[in-house]
């Protein structure tokens, strides 16, 4: 594997004419004998089957994938050991057909609209809600994986008291005995800690509780709060505000460590709007350019047309430079990459006055956010391309540091933690667990009996959003409703129901009054009961209250910009902390789908790494997989080193979400806990750290070299104004020995195809998780992935172009190509893979004998082999979590993408009911297509000249992957866009 001493030769090779134009990894650039052996093997041989995974970990993993929680899904709290048929058919349920409910997925307190697909009362799949005014039909990886979270066997399943099983009745009895004293003292000593709250119903319950206990205090804490965003607005405008960009009106964007395309509460809505703005600009013959400066690569900087790596501590100086140029000052001189970037970004912003956007991300400082507001004001962007509104997050709460200080003083007598995990989330300097021990009564409620639950006197299971009534606001303020799609599996309660009980000692015995609390919040004073029920029913059908987004507010800058900060003092390493792009802050660390989901830029699975720049690795002689120690202020973490192209030279990145300490849970012991080093005052940045090698090595499991394709034009980039890079539309098809199917000649059947827009793809992986949920794709575990046995039907390849220190980054989703002249069909000795009349490349599982010949013949490397029985031992009840329309594969069987043939079949059945009318365009939507927040994937009938996929195939950017092989793939691509005369797709 690549070491620090190899980096100089890699840099020289990339600069020379013999280097690859696009590359996936440093090992691919090195082209070492070890890497060539890896490619020659393609997939590990069956002789390595003896290296089976560790049994205990494998069983834990399978428990998550098999959703053992489904065993109790049909009951409320009581057990049942027999099945009975329906006596009265439930309303709207037709056995064997899907039923969808409009609801909301919750992310750090914010909501995105979703549709929950159920079958016979069992939630199976999450789809985007196309009517939702914020999410616009898109989803993210967390929403897609939430259905697995519902059935997660690691969820808390019972009330616990002092670590032993108890009951809700015992908890109610103990608290009811103490509540008279609480009321008598006015709530003195009561502290309530929650995560970010946008739910109007929960906010109303908190207000009621604080009114009942006037001396009580409310605190908010979480792993990735938005405090810096609101504080920056307060410093610029005198009050906290949410800033919503309007990409449709913009002509250029400058992102200073921006994250609007990265995983977060706003990713779905913002990335969809950015993609639509970019697509509209292309239709007008221009480019919605994106300039990005960041200390560590992000999805936002990866999609930038002009990007530069800058230490976090230098971003405020860049903002001051841009502000000076906007005010008529001179642009900075110098020929270094940063100075060139500043001049280019300033020029673009000035040329687009009133039509530009400057943005900063969640993890940047309040001072930078304030400077960004002033820069947008100076350029005339405020009110034109940027809308300000009141924050949807409820304010008035104390901070985690204030709570820790109160516990240290002994001022907290009762600590109630609702849906938060401060023992894990809090920076180590707060010593939260030790201070929590000073509190006489500690109550924790959450989906999991996590680190905080282990330190609490009482732990209470909460209801999953898919089994709850509730409400939540999106980033733009739209109020979404949450409705249950199944009875609570583990007798959990909603947060609003718990707050109601803590307020008056009553509440509902079974948690059934959560709907009443929601209705009480939304019924207007004096509103007629029938009128309200009609309005509420309409909102429930839609999944949201129409026209409930926050109104735009007028803003005015309050004072002059502060002076530019001094240059950072030399010495030490800068450490930046980032939420993990798959499990976020660790809240979702027990979901195996997300643990095995390759991280967009590193393709690491099952752990976090210490990301560092090629220059730092070269200087310190650090190789991929070296265990390094990052130390500061007497605390340290150790993790595997990962050399990340595009990283700022003296910056190290640590990811949140790992290092969990929850015995017998899937996440226990994976990776390191970055909170060990997080400062309290600046939780996203640490300076003066030391980086040392420990002398140990452990290579992280990664999928970045799986399915490597050796050929030309893997990724194509269309420079603005240049000759089209797509395949010629009038070129004659190469000759073939095989005639086309008769159905193609007669036009009797639909001919399915897919087009993927590489310019719109942001590498977010929502499509990958949706495919896994839809098609019963198994999780195999870290050891199996390391052996090359990852089972995903759809992978998103990440390519670099350019030099190591500032490469362009490209993403390419690769499903099965469904080739019209498919090599796999020629090679299969038992015809387990063959073509049908609609152009689909089928895989007949019960014919497959596991020769893997088709895998060897496939030039796209999209076929997956079941080396082990990854799905064996499932009982009929357990199988109900799986999609019943998709066969669960056994050991020794090959599998691959099917274009979601079960959805095509469902549309065909529907058309048959309508006198066999043609399937209308858009009636079939693949799982990956429906999940994509940027609408990068188009699917339909390529034989229909009026279909959207046919229109996409007429685009001059359209090309076939490895088309020179004459496989004639039905999946084709639209080249990414780039500024004029940029061969790599991005300029520095």
JSON list of C-alpha atoms in Angstrom, two decimals, residues 866-967:
[
{"chain": "A", "resi": 866, "resn": "UNK", "atom": "CA", "xyz": [-22.78, -15.09, -2.26]},
{"chain": "A", "resi": 867, "resn": "UNK", "atom": "CA", "xyz": [-19.65, -16.71, -0.88]},
{"chain": "A", "resi": 868, "resn": "UNK", "atom": "CA", "xyz": [-21.45, -17.48, 2.38]},
{"chain": "A", "resi": 869, "resn": "UNK", "atom": "CA", "xyz": [-25.08, -17.93, 3.37]},
{"chain": "A", "resi": 870, "resn": "UNK", "atom": "CA", "xyz": [-25.49, -14.30, 4.41]},
{"chain": "A", "resi": 871, "resn": "UNK", "atom": "CA", "xyz": [-29.29, -14.56, 4.71]},
{"chain": "A", "resi": 872, "resn": "UNK", "atom": "CA", "xyz": [-29.76, -18.09, 6.08]},
{"chain": "A", "resi": 873, "resn": "UNK", "atom": "CA", "xyz": [-31.71, -19.04, 9.17]},
{"chain": "A", "resi": 874, "resn": "UNK", "atom": "CA", "xyz": [-34.49, -16.49, 8.78]},
{"chain": "A", "resi": 875, "resn": "UNK", "atom": "CA", "xyz": [-37.87, -17.53, 10.17]},
{"chain": "A", "resi": 876, "resn": "UNK", "atom": "CA", "xyz": [-41.05, -16.67, 8.25]},
{"chain": "A", "resi": 877, "resn": "UNK", "atom": "CA", "xyz": [-41.79, -13.85, 10.69]},
{"chain": "A", "resi": 878, "resn": "UNK", "atom": "CA", "xyz": [-38.30, -12.43, 10.26]},
{"chain": "A", "resi": 879, "resn": "UNK", "atom": "CA", "xyz": [-38.68, -12.51, 6.50]},
{"chain": "A", "resi": 880, "resn": "UNK", "atom": "CA", "xyz": [-41.59, -10.08, 6.71]},
{"chain": "A", "resi": 881, "resn": "UNK", "atom": "CA", "xyz": [-39.07, -7.25, 7.08]},
{"chain": "A", "resi": 882, "resn": "UNK", "atom": "CA", "xyz": [-37.79, -8.10, 3.62]},
{"chain": "A", "resi": 883, "resn": "UNK", "atom": "CA", "xyz": [-39.41, -7.01, 0.38]},
{"chain": "A", "resi": 884, "resn": "UNK", "atom": "CA", "xyz": [-41.64, -9.97, -0.51]},
{"chain": "A", "resi": 885, "resn": "UNK", "atom": "CA", "xyz": [-41.39, -9.14, -4.21]},
{"chain": "A", "resi": 886, "resn": "UNK", "atom": "CA", "xyz": [-37.63, -9.86, -4.31]},
{"chain": "A", "resi": 887, "resn": "UNK", "atom": "CA", "xyz": [-36.10, -13.30, -3.86]},
{"chain": "A", "resi": 888, "resn": "UNK", "atom": "CA", "xyz": [-33.68, -13.67, -0.95]},
{"chain": "A", "resi": 889, "resn": "UNK", "atom": "CA", "xyz": [-30.59, -15.26, -2.42]},
{"chain": "A", "resi": 890, "resn": "UNK", "atom": "CA", "xyz": [-28.71, -18.28, -1.02]},
{"chain": "A", "resi": 891, "resn": "UNK", "atom": "CA", "xyz": [-25.06, -19.25, -0.85]},
{"chain": "A", "resi": 892, "resn": "UNK", "atom": "CA", "xyz": [-23.40, -19.98, -4.19]},
{"chain": "A", "resi": 893, "resn": "UNK", "atom": "CA", "xyz": [-25.71, -17.71, -6.21]},
{"chain": "A", "resi": 894, "resn": "UNK", "atom": "CA", "xyz": [-24.75, -14.71, -8.32]},
{"chain": "A", "resi": 895, "resn": "UNK", "atom": "CA", "xyz": [-26.85, -11.56, -8.04]},
{"chain": "A", "resi": 896, "resn": "UNK", "atom": "CA", "xyz": [-26.95, -8.08, -9.56]},
{"chain": "A", "resi": 897, "resn": "UNK", "atom": "CA", "xyz": [-29.06, -5.03, -10.37]},
{"chain": "A", "resi": 898, "resn": "UNK", "atom": "CA", "xyz": [-32.36, -5.92, -12.06]},
{"chain": "A", "resi": 899, "resn": "UNK", "atom": "CA", "xyz": [-33.64, -2.39, -12.88]},
{"chain": "A", "resi": 900, "resn": "UNK", "atom": "CA", "xyz": [-36.12, -3.14, -10.05]},
{"chain": "A", "resi": 901, "resn": "UNK", "atom": "CA", "xyz": [-37.93, -5.64, -12.24]},
{"chain": "A", "resi": 902, "resn": "UNK", "atom": "CA", "xyz": [-40.55, -6.13, -9.55]},
{"chain": "A", "resi": 903, "resn": "UNK", "atom": "CA", "xyz": [-41.63, -2.52, -10.05]},
{"chain": "A", "resi": 904, "resn": "UNK", "atom": "CA", "xyz": [-41.79, -3.00, -13.80]},
{"chain": "A", "resi": 905, "resn": "UNK", "atom": "CA", "xyz": [-43.95, -6.08, -13.26]},
{"chain": "A", "resi": 906, "resn": "UNK", "atom": "CA", "xyz": [-46.27, -4.12, -10.95]},
{"chain": "A", "resi": 907, "resn": "UNK", "atom": "CA", "xyz": [-46.68, -1.42, -13.60]},
{"chain": "A", "resi": 908, "resn": "UNK", "atom": "CA", "xyz": [-47.34, -4.08, -16.23]},
{"chain": "A", "resi": 909, "resn": "UNK", "atom": "CA", "xyz": [-50.10, -5.58, -14.08]},
{"chain": "A", "resi": 910, "resn": "UNK", "atom": "CA", "xyz": [-51.65, -2.16, -13.60]},
{"chain": "A", "resi": 911, "resn": "UNK", "atom": "CA", "xyz": [-51.59, -1.54, -17.36]},
{"chain": "A", "resi": 912, "resn": "UNK", "atom": "CA", "xyz": [-53.19, -4.93, -17.95]},
{"chain": "A", "resi": 913, "resn": "UNK", "atom": "CA", "xyz": [-56.12, -3.84, -15.81]},
{"chain": "A", "resi": 914, "resn": "UNK", "atom": "CA", "xyz": [-56.52, -0.86, -18.14]},
{"chain": "A", "resi": 915, "resn": "UNK", "atom": "CA", "xyz": [-57.05, -2.86, -21.33]},
{"chain": "A", "resi": 916, "resn": "UNK", "atom": "CA", "xyz": [-53.28, -3.44, -21.64]},
{"chain": "A", "resi": 917, "resn": "UNK", "atom": "CA", "xyz": [-52.62, 0.25, -22.22]},
{"chain": "A", "resi": 918, "resn": "UNK", "atom": "CA", "xyz": [-48.96, 1.19, -22.63]},
{"chain": "A", "resi": 919, "resn": "UNK", "atom": "CA", "xyz": [-47.15, 1.88, -19.39]},
{"chain": "A", "resi": 920, "resn": "UNK", "atom": "CA", "xyz": [-47.00, 5.68, -19.18]},
{"chain": "A", "resi": 921, "resn": "UNK", "atom": "CA", "xyz": [-43.69, 7.44, -18.85]},
{"chain": "A", "resi": 922, "resn": "UNK", "atom": "CA", "xyz": [-42.76, 7.85, -15.20]},
{"chain": "A", "resi": 923, "resn": "UNK", "atom": "CA", "xyz": [-45.00, 5.02, -13.98]},
{"chain": "A", "resi": 924, "resn": "UNK", "atom": "CA", "xyz": [-41.92, 2.90, -13.24]},
{"chain": "A", "resi": 925, "resn": "UNK", "atom": "CA", "xyz": [-39.40, 4.49, -10.91]},
{"chain": "A", "resi": 926, "resn": "UNK", "atom": "CA", "xyz": [-36.42, 2.43, -9.77]},
{"chain": "A", "resi": 927, "resn": "UNK", "atom": "CA", "xyz": [-35.41, 2.58, -6.12]},
{"chain": "A", "resi": 928, "resn": "UNK", "atom": "CA", "xyz": [-32.19, 4.43, -6.90]},
{"chain": "A", "resi": 929, "resn": "UNK", "atom": "CA", "xyz": [-34.00, 6.92, -9.11]},
{"chain": "A", "resi": 930, "resn": "UNK", "atom": "CA", "xyz": [-36.65, 7.68, -6.52]},
{"chain": "A", "resi": 931, "resn": "UNK", "atom": "CA", "xyz": [-34.15, 8.18, -3.70]},
{"chain": "A", "resi": 932, "resn": "UNK", "atom": "CA", "xyz": [-31.84, 10.60, -5.54]},
{"chain": "A", "resi": 933, "resn": "UNK", "atom": "CA", "xyz": [-32.22, 14.13, -4.15]},
{"chain": "A", "resi": 934, "resn": "UNK", "atom": "CA", "xyz": [-30.72, 15.74, -7.28]},
{"chain": "A", "resi": 935, "resn": "UNK", "atom": "CA", "xyz": [-32.69, 13.70, -9.83]},
{"chain": "A", "resi": 936, "resn": "UNK", "atom": "CA", "xyz": [-29.48, 12.50, -11.44]},
{"chain": "A", "resi": 937, "resn": "UNK", "atom": "CA", "xyz": [-31.08, 9.23, -12.60]},
{"chain": "A", "resi": 938, "resn": "UNK", "atom": "CA", "xyz": [-33.71, 8.95, -15.33]},
{"chain": "A", "resi": 939, "resn": "UNK", "atom": "CA", "xyz": [-35.40, 5.65, -16.18]},
{"chain": "A", "resi": 940, "resn": "UNK", "atom": "CA", "xyz": [-37.98, 4.70, -18.74]},
{"chain": "A", "resi": 941, "resn": "UNK", "atom": "CA", "xyz": [-38.80, 3.24, -22.14]},
{"chain": "A", "resi": 942, "resn": "UNK", "atom": "CA", "xyz": [-36.05, 4.13, -24.63]},
{"chain": "A", "resi": 943, "resn": "UNK", "atom": "CA", "xyz": [-38.33, 2.97, -27.46]},
{"chain": "A", "resi": 944, "resn": "UNK", "atom": "CA", "xyz": [-40.72, 5.81, -26.62]},
{"chain": "A", "resi": 945, "resn": "UNK", "atom": "CA", "xyz": [-39.32, 8.93, -28.31]},
{"chain": "A", "resi": 946, "resn": "UNK", "atom": "CA", "xyz": [-41.33, 11.13, -25.96]},
{"chain": "A", "resi": 947, "resn": "UNK", "atom": "CA", "xyz": [-40.00, 9.61, -22.75]},
{"chain": "A", "resi": 948, "resn": "UNK", "atom": "CA", "xyz": [-37.67, 11.50, -20.44]},
{"chain": "A", "resi": 949, "resn": "UNK", "atom": "CA", "xyz": [-34.96, 8.88, -20.78]},
{"chain": "A", "resi": 950, "resn": "UNK", "atom": "CA", "xyz": [-35.10, 9.23, -24.58]},
{"chain": "A", "resi": 951, "resn": "UNK", "atom": "CA", "xyz": [-34.72, 12.98, -24.21]},
{"chain": "A", "resi": 952, "resn": "UNK", "atom": "CA", "xyz": [-31.69, 12.45, -21.97]},
{"chain": "A", "resi": 953, "resn": "UNK", "atom": "CA", "xyz": [-30.12, 10.10, -24.52]},
{"chain": "A", "resi": 954, "resn": "UNK", "atom": "CA", "xyz": [-30.36, 12.85, -27.13]},
{"chain": "A", "resi": 955, "resn": "UNK", "atom": "CA", "xyz": [-28.19, 15.17, -25.03]},
{"chain": "A", "resi": 956, "resn": "UNK", "atom": "CA", "xyz": [-24.81, 15.75, -26.73]},
{"chain": "A", "resi": 957, "resn": "UNK", "atom": "CA", "xyz": [-23.14, 14.79, -23.44]},
{"chain": "A", "resi": 958, "resn": "UNK", "atom": "CA", "xyz": [-24.59, 11.26, -23.53]},
{"chain": "A", "resi": 959, "resn": "UNK", "atom": "CA", "xyz": [-22.13, 8.36, -23.81]},
{"chain": "A", "resi": 960, "resn": "UNK", "atom": "CA", "xyz": [-21.89, 4.65, -23.14]},
{"chain": "A", "resi": 961, "resn": "UNK", "atom": "CA", "xyz": [-19.45, 3.40, -20.53]},
{"chain": "A", "resi": 962, "resn": "UNK", "atom": "CA", "xyz": [-16.79, 1.29, -22.26]},
{"chain": "A", "resi": 963, "resn": "UNK", "atom": "CA", "xyz": [-18.87, 1.66, -25.40]},
{"chain": "A", "resi": 964, "resn": "UNK", "atom": "CA", "xyz": [-15.94, 0.66, -27.60]},
{"chain": "A", "resi": 965, "resn": "UNK", "atom": "CA", "xyz": [-16.47, -2.93, -26.38]},
{"chain": "A", "resi": 966, "resn": "UNK", "atom": "CA", "xyz": [-19.74, -3.02, -28.38]},
{"chain": "A", "resi": 967, "resn": "UNK", "atom": "CA", "xyz": [-21.72, -4.26, -25.39]}
]
